[in-house]
PDB file of C-alpha atoms and ligand atoms in Angstrom:
ATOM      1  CA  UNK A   1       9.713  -8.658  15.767  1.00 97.00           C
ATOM      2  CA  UNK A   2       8.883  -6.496  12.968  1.00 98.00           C
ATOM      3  CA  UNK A   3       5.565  -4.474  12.632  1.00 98.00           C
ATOM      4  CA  UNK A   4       4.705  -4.061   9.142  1.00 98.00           C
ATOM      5  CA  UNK A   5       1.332  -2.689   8.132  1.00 98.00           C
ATOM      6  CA  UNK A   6      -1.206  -4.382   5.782  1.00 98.00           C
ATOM      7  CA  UNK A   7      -2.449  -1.240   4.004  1.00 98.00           C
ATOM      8  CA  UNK A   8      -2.014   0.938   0.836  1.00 98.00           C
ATOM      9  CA  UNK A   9      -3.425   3.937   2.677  1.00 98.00           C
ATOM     10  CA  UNK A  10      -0.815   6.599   3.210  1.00 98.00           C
ATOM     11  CA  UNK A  11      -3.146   8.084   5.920  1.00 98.00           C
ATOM     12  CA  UNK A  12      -2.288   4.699   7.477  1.00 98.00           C
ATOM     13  CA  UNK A  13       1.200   4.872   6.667  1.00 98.00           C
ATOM     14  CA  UNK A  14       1.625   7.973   8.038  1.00 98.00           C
ATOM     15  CA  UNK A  15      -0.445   7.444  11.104  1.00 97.00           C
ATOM     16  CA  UNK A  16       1.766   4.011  12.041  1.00 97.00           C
ATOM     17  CA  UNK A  17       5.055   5.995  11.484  1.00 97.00           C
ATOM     18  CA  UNK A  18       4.077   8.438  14.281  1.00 97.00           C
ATOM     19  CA  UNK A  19       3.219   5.617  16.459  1.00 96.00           C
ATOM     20  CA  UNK A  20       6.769   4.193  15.831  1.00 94.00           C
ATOM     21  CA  UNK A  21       5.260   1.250  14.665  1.00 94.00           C
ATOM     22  CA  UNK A  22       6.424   0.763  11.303  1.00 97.00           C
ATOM     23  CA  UNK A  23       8.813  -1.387  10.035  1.00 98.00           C
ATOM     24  CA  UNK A  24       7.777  -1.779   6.468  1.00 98.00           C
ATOM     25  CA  UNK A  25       4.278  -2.076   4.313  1.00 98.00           C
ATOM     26  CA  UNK A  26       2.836  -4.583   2.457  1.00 98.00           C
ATOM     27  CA  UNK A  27       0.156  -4.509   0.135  1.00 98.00           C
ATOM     28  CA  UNK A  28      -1.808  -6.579  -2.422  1.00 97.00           C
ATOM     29  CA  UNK A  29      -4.281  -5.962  -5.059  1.00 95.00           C
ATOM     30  CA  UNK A  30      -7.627  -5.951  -2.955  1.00 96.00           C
ATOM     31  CA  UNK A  31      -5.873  -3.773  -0.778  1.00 97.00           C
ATOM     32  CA  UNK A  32      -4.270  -1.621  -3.785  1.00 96.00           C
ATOM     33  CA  UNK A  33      -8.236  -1.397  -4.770  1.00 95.00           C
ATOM     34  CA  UNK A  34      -9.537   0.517  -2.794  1.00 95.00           C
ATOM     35  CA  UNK A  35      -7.175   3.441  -3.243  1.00 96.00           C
ATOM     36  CA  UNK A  36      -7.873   5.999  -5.815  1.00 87.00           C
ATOM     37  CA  UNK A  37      -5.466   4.710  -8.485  1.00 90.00           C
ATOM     38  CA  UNK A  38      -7.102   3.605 -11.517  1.00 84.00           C
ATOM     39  CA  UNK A  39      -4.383   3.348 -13.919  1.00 92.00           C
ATOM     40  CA  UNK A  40      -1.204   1.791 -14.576  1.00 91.00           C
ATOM     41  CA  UNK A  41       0.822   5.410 -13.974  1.00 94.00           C
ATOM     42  CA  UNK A  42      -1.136   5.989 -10.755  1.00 95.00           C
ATOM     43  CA  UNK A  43      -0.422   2.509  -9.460  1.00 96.00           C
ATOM     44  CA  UNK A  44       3.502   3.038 -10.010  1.00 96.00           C
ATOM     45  CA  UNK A  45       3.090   6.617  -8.069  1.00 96.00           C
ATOM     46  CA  UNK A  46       1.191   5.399  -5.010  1.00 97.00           C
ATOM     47  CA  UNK A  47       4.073   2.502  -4.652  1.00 98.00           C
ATOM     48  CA  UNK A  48       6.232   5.182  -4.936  1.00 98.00           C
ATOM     49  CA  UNK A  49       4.944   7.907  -2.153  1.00 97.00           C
ATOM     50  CA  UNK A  50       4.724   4.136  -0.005  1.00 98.00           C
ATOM     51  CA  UNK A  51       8.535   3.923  -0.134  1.00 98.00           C
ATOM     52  CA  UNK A  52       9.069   7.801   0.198  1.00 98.00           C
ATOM     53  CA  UNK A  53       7.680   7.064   3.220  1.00 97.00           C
ATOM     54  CA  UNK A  54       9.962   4.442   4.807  1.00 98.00           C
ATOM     55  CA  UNK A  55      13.300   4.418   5.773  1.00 95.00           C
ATOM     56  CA  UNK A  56      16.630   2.277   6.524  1.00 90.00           C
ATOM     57  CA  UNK A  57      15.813  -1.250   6.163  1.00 93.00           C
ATOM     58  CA  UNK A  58      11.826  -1.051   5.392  1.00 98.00           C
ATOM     59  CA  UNK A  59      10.295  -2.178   2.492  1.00 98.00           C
ATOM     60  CA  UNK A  60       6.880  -2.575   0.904  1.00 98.00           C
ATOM     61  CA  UNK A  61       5.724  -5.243  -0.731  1.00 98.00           C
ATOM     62  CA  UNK A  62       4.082  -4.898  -4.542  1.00 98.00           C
ATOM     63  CA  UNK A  63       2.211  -7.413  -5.552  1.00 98.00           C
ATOM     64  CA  UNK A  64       2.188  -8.819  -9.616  1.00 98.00           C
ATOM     65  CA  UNK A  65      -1.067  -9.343 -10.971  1.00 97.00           C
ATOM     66  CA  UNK A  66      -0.227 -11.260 -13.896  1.00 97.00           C
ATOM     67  CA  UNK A  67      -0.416 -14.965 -12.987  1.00 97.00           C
ATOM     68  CA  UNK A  68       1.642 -16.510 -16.432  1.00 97.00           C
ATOM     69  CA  UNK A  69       5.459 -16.980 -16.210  1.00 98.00           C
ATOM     70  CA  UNK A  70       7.024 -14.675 -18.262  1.00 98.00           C
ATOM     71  CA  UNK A  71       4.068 -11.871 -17.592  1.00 98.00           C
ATOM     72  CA  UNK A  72       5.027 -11.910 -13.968  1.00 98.00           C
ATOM     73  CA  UNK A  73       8.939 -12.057 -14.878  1.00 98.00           C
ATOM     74  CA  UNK A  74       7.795  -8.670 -16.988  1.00 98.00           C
ATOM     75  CA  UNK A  75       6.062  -7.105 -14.137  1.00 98.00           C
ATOM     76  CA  UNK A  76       7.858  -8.165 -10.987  1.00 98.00           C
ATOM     77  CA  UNK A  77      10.872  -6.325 -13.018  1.00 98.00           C
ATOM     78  CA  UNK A  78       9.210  -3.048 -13.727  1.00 98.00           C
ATOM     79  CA  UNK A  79       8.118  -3.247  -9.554  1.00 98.00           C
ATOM     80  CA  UNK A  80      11.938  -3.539  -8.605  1.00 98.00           C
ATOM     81  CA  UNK A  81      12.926  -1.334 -10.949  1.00 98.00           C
ATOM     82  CA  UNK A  82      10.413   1.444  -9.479  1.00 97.00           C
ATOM     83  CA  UNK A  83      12.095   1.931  -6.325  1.00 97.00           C
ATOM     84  CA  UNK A  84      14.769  -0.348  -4.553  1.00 97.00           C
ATOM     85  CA  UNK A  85      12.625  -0.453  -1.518  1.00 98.00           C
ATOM     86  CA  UNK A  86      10.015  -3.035  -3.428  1.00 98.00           C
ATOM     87  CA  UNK A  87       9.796  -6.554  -2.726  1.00 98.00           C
ATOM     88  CA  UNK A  88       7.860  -8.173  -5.288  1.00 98.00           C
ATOM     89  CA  UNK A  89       5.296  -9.831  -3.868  1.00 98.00           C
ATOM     90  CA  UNK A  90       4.404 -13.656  -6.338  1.00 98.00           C
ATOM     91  CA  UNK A  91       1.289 -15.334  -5.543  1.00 98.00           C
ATOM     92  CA  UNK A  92       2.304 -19.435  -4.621  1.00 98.00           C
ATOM     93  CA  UNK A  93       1.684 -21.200  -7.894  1.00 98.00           C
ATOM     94  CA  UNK A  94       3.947 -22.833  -9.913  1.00 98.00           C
ATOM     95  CA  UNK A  95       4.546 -20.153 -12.381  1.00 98.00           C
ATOM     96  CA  UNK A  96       4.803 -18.054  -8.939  1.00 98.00           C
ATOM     97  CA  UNK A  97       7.742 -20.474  -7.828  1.00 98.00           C
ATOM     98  CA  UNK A  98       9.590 -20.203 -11.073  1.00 98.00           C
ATOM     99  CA  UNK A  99       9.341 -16.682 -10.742  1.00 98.00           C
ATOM    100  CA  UNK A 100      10.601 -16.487  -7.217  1.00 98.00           C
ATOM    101  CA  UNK A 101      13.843 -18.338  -8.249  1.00 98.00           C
ATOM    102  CA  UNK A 102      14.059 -16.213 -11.429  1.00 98.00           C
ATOM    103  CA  UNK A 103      14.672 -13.473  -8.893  1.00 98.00           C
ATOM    104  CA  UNK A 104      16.194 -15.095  -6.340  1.00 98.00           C
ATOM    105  CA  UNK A 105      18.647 -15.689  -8.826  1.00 98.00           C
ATOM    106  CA  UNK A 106      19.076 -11.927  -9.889  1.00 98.00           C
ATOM    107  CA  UNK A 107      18.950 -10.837  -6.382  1.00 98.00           C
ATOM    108  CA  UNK A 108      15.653  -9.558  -6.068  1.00 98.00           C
ATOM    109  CA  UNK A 109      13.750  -9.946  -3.151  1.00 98.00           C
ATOM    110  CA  UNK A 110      10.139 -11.581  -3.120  1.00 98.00           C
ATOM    111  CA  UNK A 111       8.041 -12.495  -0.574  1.00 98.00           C
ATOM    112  CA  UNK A 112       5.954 -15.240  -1.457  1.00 98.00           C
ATOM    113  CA  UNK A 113       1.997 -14.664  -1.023  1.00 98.00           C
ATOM    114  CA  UNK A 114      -1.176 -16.611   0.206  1.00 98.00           C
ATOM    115  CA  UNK A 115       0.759 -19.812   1.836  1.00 98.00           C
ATOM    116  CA  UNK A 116      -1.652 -21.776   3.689  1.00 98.00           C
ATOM    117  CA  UNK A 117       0.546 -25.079   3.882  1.00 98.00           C
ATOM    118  CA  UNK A 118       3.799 -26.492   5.093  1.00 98.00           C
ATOM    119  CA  UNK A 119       4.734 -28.059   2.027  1.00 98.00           C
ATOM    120  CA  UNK A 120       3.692 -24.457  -0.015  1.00 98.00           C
ATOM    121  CA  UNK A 121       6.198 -22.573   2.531  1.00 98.00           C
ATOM    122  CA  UNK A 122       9.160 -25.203   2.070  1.00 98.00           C
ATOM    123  CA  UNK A 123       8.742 -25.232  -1.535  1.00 98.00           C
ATOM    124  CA  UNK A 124       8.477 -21.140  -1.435  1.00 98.00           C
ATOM    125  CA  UNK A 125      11.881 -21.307   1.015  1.00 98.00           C
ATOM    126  CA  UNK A 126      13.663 -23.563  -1.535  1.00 98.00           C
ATOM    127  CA  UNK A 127      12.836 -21.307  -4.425  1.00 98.00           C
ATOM    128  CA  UNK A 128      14.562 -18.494  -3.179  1.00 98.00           C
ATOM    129  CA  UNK A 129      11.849 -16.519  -1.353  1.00 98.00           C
ATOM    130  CA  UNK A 130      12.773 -13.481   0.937  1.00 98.00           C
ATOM    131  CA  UNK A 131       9.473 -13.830   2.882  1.00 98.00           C
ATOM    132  CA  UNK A 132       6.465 -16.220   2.852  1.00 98.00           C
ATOM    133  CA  UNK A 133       3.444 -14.762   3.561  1.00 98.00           C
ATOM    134  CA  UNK A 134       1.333 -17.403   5.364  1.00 98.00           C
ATOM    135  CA  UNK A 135      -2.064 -16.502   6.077  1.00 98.00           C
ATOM    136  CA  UNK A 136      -3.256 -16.884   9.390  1.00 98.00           C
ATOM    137  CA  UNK A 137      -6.771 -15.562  10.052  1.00 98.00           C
ATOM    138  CA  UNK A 138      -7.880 -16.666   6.454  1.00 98.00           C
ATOM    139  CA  UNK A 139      -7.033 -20.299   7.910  1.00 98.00           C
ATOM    140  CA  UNK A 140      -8.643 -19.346  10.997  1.00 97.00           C
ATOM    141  CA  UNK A 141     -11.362 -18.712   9.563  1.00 97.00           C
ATOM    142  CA  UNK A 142     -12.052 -21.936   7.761  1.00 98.00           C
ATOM    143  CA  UNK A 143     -11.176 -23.685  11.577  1.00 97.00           C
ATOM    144  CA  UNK A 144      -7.997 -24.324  10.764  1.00 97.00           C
ATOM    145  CA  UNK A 145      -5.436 -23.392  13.521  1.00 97.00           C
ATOM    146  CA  UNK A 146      -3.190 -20.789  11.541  1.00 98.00           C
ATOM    147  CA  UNK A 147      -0.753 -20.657  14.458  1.00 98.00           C
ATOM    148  CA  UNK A 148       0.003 -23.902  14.028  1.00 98.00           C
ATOM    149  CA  UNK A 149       1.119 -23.757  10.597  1.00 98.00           C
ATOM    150  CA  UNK A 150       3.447 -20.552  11.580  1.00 98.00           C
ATOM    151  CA  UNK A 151       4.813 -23.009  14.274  1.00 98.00           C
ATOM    152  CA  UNK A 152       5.231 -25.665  11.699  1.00 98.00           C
ATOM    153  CA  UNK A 153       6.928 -23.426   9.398  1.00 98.00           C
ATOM    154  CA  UNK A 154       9.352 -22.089  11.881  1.00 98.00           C
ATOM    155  CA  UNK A 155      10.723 -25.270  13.015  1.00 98.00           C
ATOM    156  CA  UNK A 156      11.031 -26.775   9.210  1.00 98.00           C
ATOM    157  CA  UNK A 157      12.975 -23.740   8.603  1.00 98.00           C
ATOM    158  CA  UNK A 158      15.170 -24.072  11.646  1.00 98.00           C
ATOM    159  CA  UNK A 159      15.750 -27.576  10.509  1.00 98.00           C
ATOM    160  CA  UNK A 160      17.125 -26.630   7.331  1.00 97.00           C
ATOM    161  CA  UNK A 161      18.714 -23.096   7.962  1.00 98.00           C
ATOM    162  CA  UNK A 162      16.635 -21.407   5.100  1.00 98.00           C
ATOM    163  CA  UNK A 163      17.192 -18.155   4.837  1.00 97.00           C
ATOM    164  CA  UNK A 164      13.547 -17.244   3.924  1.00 98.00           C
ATOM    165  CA  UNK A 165      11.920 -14.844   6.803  1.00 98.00           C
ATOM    166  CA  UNK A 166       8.558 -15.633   8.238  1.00 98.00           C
ATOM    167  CA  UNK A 167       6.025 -12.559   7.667  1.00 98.00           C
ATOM    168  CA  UNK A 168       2.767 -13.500   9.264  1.00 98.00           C
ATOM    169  CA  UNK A 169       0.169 -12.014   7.384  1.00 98.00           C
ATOM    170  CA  UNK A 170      -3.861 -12.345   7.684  1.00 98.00           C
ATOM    171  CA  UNK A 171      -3.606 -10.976  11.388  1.00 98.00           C
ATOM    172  CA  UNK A 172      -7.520 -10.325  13.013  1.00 97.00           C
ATOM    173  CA  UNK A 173      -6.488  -9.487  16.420  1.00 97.00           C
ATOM    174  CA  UNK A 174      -4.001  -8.442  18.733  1.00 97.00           C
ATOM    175  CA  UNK A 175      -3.615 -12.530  20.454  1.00 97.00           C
ATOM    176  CA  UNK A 176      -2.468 -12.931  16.964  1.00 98.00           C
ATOM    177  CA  UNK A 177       0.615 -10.888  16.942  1.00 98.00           C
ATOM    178  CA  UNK A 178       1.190 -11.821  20.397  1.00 98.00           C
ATOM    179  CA  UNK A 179       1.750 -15.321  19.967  1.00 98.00           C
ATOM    180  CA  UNK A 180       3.688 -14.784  16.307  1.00 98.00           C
ATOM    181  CA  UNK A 181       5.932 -13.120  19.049  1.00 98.00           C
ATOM    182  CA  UNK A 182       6.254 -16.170  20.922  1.00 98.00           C
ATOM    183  CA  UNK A 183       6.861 -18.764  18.210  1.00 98.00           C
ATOM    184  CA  UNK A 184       9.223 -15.895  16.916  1.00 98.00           C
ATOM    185  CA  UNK A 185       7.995 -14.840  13.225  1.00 98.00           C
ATOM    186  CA  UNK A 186      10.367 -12.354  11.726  1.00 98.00           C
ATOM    187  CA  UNK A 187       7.961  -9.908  11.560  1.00 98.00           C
ATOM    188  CA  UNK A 188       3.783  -9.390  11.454  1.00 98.00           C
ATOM    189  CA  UNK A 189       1.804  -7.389   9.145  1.00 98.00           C
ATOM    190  CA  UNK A 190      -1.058  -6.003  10.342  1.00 98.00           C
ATOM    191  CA  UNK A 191      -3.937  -3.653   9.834  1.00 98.00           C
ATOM    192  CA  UNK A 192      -3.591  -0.403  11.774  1.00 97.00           C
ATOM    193  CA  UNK A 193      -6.669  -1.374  14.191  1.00 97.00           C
ATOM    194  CA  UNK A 194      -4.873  -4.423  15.213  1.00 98.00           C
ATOM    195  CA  UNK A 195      -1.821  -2.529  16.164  1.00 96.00           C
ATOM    196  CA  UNK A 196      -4.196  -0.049  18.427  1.00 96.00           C
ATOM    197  CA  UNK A 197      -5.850  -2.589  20.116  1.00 96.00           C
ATOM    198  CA  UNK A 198      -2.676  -4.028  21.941  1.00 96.00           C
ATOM    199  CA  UNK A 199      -2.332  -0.757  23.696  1.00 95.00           C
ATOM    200  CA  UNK A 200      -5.564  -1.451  25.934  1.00 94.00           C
ATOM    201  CA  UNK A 201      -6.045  -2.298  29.058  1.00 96.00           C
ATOM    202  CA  UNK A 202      -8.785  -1.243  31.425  1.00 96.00           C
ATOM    203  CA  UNK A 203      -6.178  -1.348  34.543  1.00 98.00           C
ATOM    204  CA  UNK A 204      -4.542   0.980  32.686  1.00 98.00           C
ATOM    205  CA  UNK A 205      -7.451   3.465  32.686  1.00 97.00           C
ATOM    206  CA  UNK A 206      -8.449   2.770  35.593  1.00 98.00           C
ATOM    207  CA  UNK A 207      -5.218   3.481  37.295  1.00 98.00           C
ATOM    208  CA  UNK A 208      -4.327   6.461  35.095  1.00 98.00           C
ATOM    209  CA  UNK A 209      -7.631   8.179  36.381  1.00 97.00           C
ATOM    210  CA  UNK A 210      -6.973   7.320  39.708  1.00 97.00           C
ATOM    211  CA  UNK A 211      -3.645   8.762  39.596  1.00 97.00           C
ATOM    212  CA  UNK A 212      -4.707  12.062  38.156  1.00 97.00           C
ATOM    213  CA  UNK A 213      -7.555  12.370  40.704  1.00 96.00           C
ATOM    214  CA  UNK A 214      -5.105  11.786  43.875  1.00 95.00           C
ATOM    215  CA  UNK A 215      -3.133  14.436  42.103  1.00 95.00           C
ATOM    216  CA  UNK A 216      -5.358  16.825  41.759  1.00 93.00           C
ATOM    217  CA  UNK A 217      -7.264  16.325  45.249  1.00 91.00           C
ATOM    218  CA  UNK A 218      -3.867  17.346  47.037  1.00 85.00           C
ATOM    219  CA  UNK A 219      -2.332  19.505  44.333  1.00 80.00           C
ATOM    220  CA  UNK A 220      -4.823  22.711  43.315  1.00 68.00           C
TER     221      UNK A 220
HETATM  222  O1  G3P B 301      -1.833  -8.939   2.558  1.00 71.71           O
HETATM  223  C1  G3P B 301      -2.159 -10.253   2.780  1.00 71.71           C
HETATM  224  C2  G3P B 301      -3.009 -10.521   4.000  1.00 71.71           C
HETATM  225  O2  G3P B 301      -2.486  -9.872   5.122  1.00 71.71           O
HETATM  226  C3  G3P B 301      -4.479 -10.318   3.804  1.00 71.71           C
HETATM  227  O3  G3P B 301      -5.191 -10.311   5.010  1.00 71.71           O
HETATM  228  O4  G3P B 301      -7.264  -9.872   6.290  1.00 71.71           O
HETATM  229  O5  G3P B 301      -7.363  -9.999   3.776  1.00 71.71           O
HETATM  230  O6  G3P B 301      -7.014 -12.046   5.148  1.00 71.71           O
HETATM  231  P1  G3P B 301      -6.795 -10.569   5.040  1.00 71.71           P
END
């Protein structure tokens, strides 16, 4: 399973590539916000210093935030023509689905955003879409069981043989990103904090201390 992270911070960035826990970024315009880029020139460099950053197969995905046809057609082509490393990321509407296939038919990779639905993800997979973004705390949230529709939307997919890859997004806590693992998402994307808190356990500490104090009582 993939790990990408749900930031625009390069701290971030950074801090998940030591970790070895990055396999690509996403972002989107909330996100984008509260970076200090205030213009159209400074968006275009952050996305740029993003995919400095990554390597082989990552990618980041760059979200439009025009939401008519041919103004997302515009801008989803000036994002893929910034750096090959951006997936442009098209909000699900139906101007958002035309868009996807426009692409999909000029071999550029999207990843369909805010999916909350079975039929939005099949309809996303038929278009074309590299990802679909479907977003599972934001459906938690509202007591709707977002694993569920992950579930949902890997077996449909499995039924059909799309190609489209399943990038869980909306993750709150680290049972999240466990059980994407189980149901077998493509990949996660993830705040930072998430990521840390599957590291603890307090049998760990426990047992680390331990160790070092036997250690140290026999070894001076
Ligand atoms: O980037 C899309 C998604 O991951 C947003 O998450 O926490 O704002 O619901 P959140």
């Amino acid at each position: 399973m993939k790990f990408f992270i749900d930031t625009a911070n390069l701290k971030e960035i950074d801090e998940a590539r030591s970790l070895g826990m990055l396999d690509g970024v996403t972002t989107n315009p909330s996100l984008m916000s509260k970076e200090s880029v205030s213009n159209q020139k400074e968006i275009q460099k952050h996305y740029i210093s993003i995919c400095e950053r990554l390597k082989n197969n990552e990618n980041l995905s760059a979200e439009v935030i025009n939401t008519n046809y041919i103004d997302m057609i515009q801008e989803g082509e000036k994002l893929a023509l910034l750096h090959p490393r951006i997936v442009v990321k098209i909000p699900m509407t139906k101007n958002g689905i035309k868009a996807i296939k426009y692409f999909s038919n000029k071999k550029i990779k999207t990843n369909c955003t805010l999916i909350f639905s079975i039929g939005q993800a099949i309809l996303a997979a038929k278009a074309g879409a590299y990802y679909v973004s479907p977003f599972l705390g934001r459906l938690d949230d509202l007591s709707y069981n977002g694993l569920n529709l992950i579930q949902e939307i890997k077996n449909v997919y499995e039924n059909y043989h799309f190609d489209t890859k399943i990038l869980a997004a909306s993750i709150r806590h680290p049972l999240h990103i466990i059980e994407c693992s189980k149901i077998g998402v493509h990949a996660i994307t993830s705040p930072i904090s998430v990521i840390y808190s599957l590291f603890y356990h307090p049998l760990t500490d426990i047992g680390l201390e331990k160790f070092i104090k036997d250690f140290q009582k026999k070894i001076r």
